[in-house]
């Protein structure tokens, strides 16, 4: 049973959701990497 009459529109919406989730994921990954680099440089500095 297909509830959505337009699967292409549903797929487009899903792709948007995936893109948003992916950008949030990569943003937080970058933030984690920056924090790790800062921690590493502070420990190296001491």
Coordinates of C-alpha atoms in Angstrom, one line a residue:
X1 CA 0.0 0.0 0.0
X2 CA 1.4 3.4 -1.0
X3 CA 0.1 6.2 1.2
X4 CA 2.0 9.0 -0.5
X5 CA 0.6 9.7 -4.0
X6 CA 3.9 11.2 -5.1
X7 CA 6.9 9.1 -4.2
X8 CA 9.2 11.6 -5.9
X9 CA 8.1 14.4 -3.6
X10 CA 8.5 12.1 -0.6
X11 CA 12.0 11.2 -1.7
X12 CA 12.9 14.8 -2.3
X13 CA 11.8 15.6 1.3
X14 CA 13.7 12.7 2.6
X15 CA 16.9 13.9 0.8
X16 CA 16.4 17.3 2.4
X17 CA 16.2 15.7 5.8
X18 CA 19.3 13.6 5.2
X19 CA 21.2 16.7 3.9
X20 CA 20.3 18.7 7.0
X21 CA 21.2 15.8 9.3
X22 CA 24.5 15.3 7.4
X23 CA 25.5 19.0 7.6
X24 CA 24.7 19.0 11.3
X25 CA 26.8 15.9 11.8
X26 CA 29.8 17.2 9.9
X27 CA 29.5 20.5 11.7
X28 CA 29.7 18.8 15.1
X29 CA 32.5 16.5 13.8
X30 CA 34.5 19.7 12.9
X31 CA 33.8 21.2 16.3
X32 CA 35.0 18.0 18.0
X33 CA 38.2 18.0 15.9
X34 CA 38.9 21.6 16.7
X35 CA 38.4 21.0 20.4
X36 CA 40.7 17.9 20.3
X37 CA 43.3 20.0 18.5
X38 CA 43.1 22.7 21.2
X39 CA 43.4 20.1 24.0
X40 CA 46.4 18.5 22.2
X41 CA 48.1 21.9 21.8
X42 CA 47.5 22.9 25.4
X43 CA 48.9 19.6 26.7
X44 CA 51.9 20.0 24.4
X45 CA 52.4 23.6 25.6
X46 CA 52.5 22.5 29.2

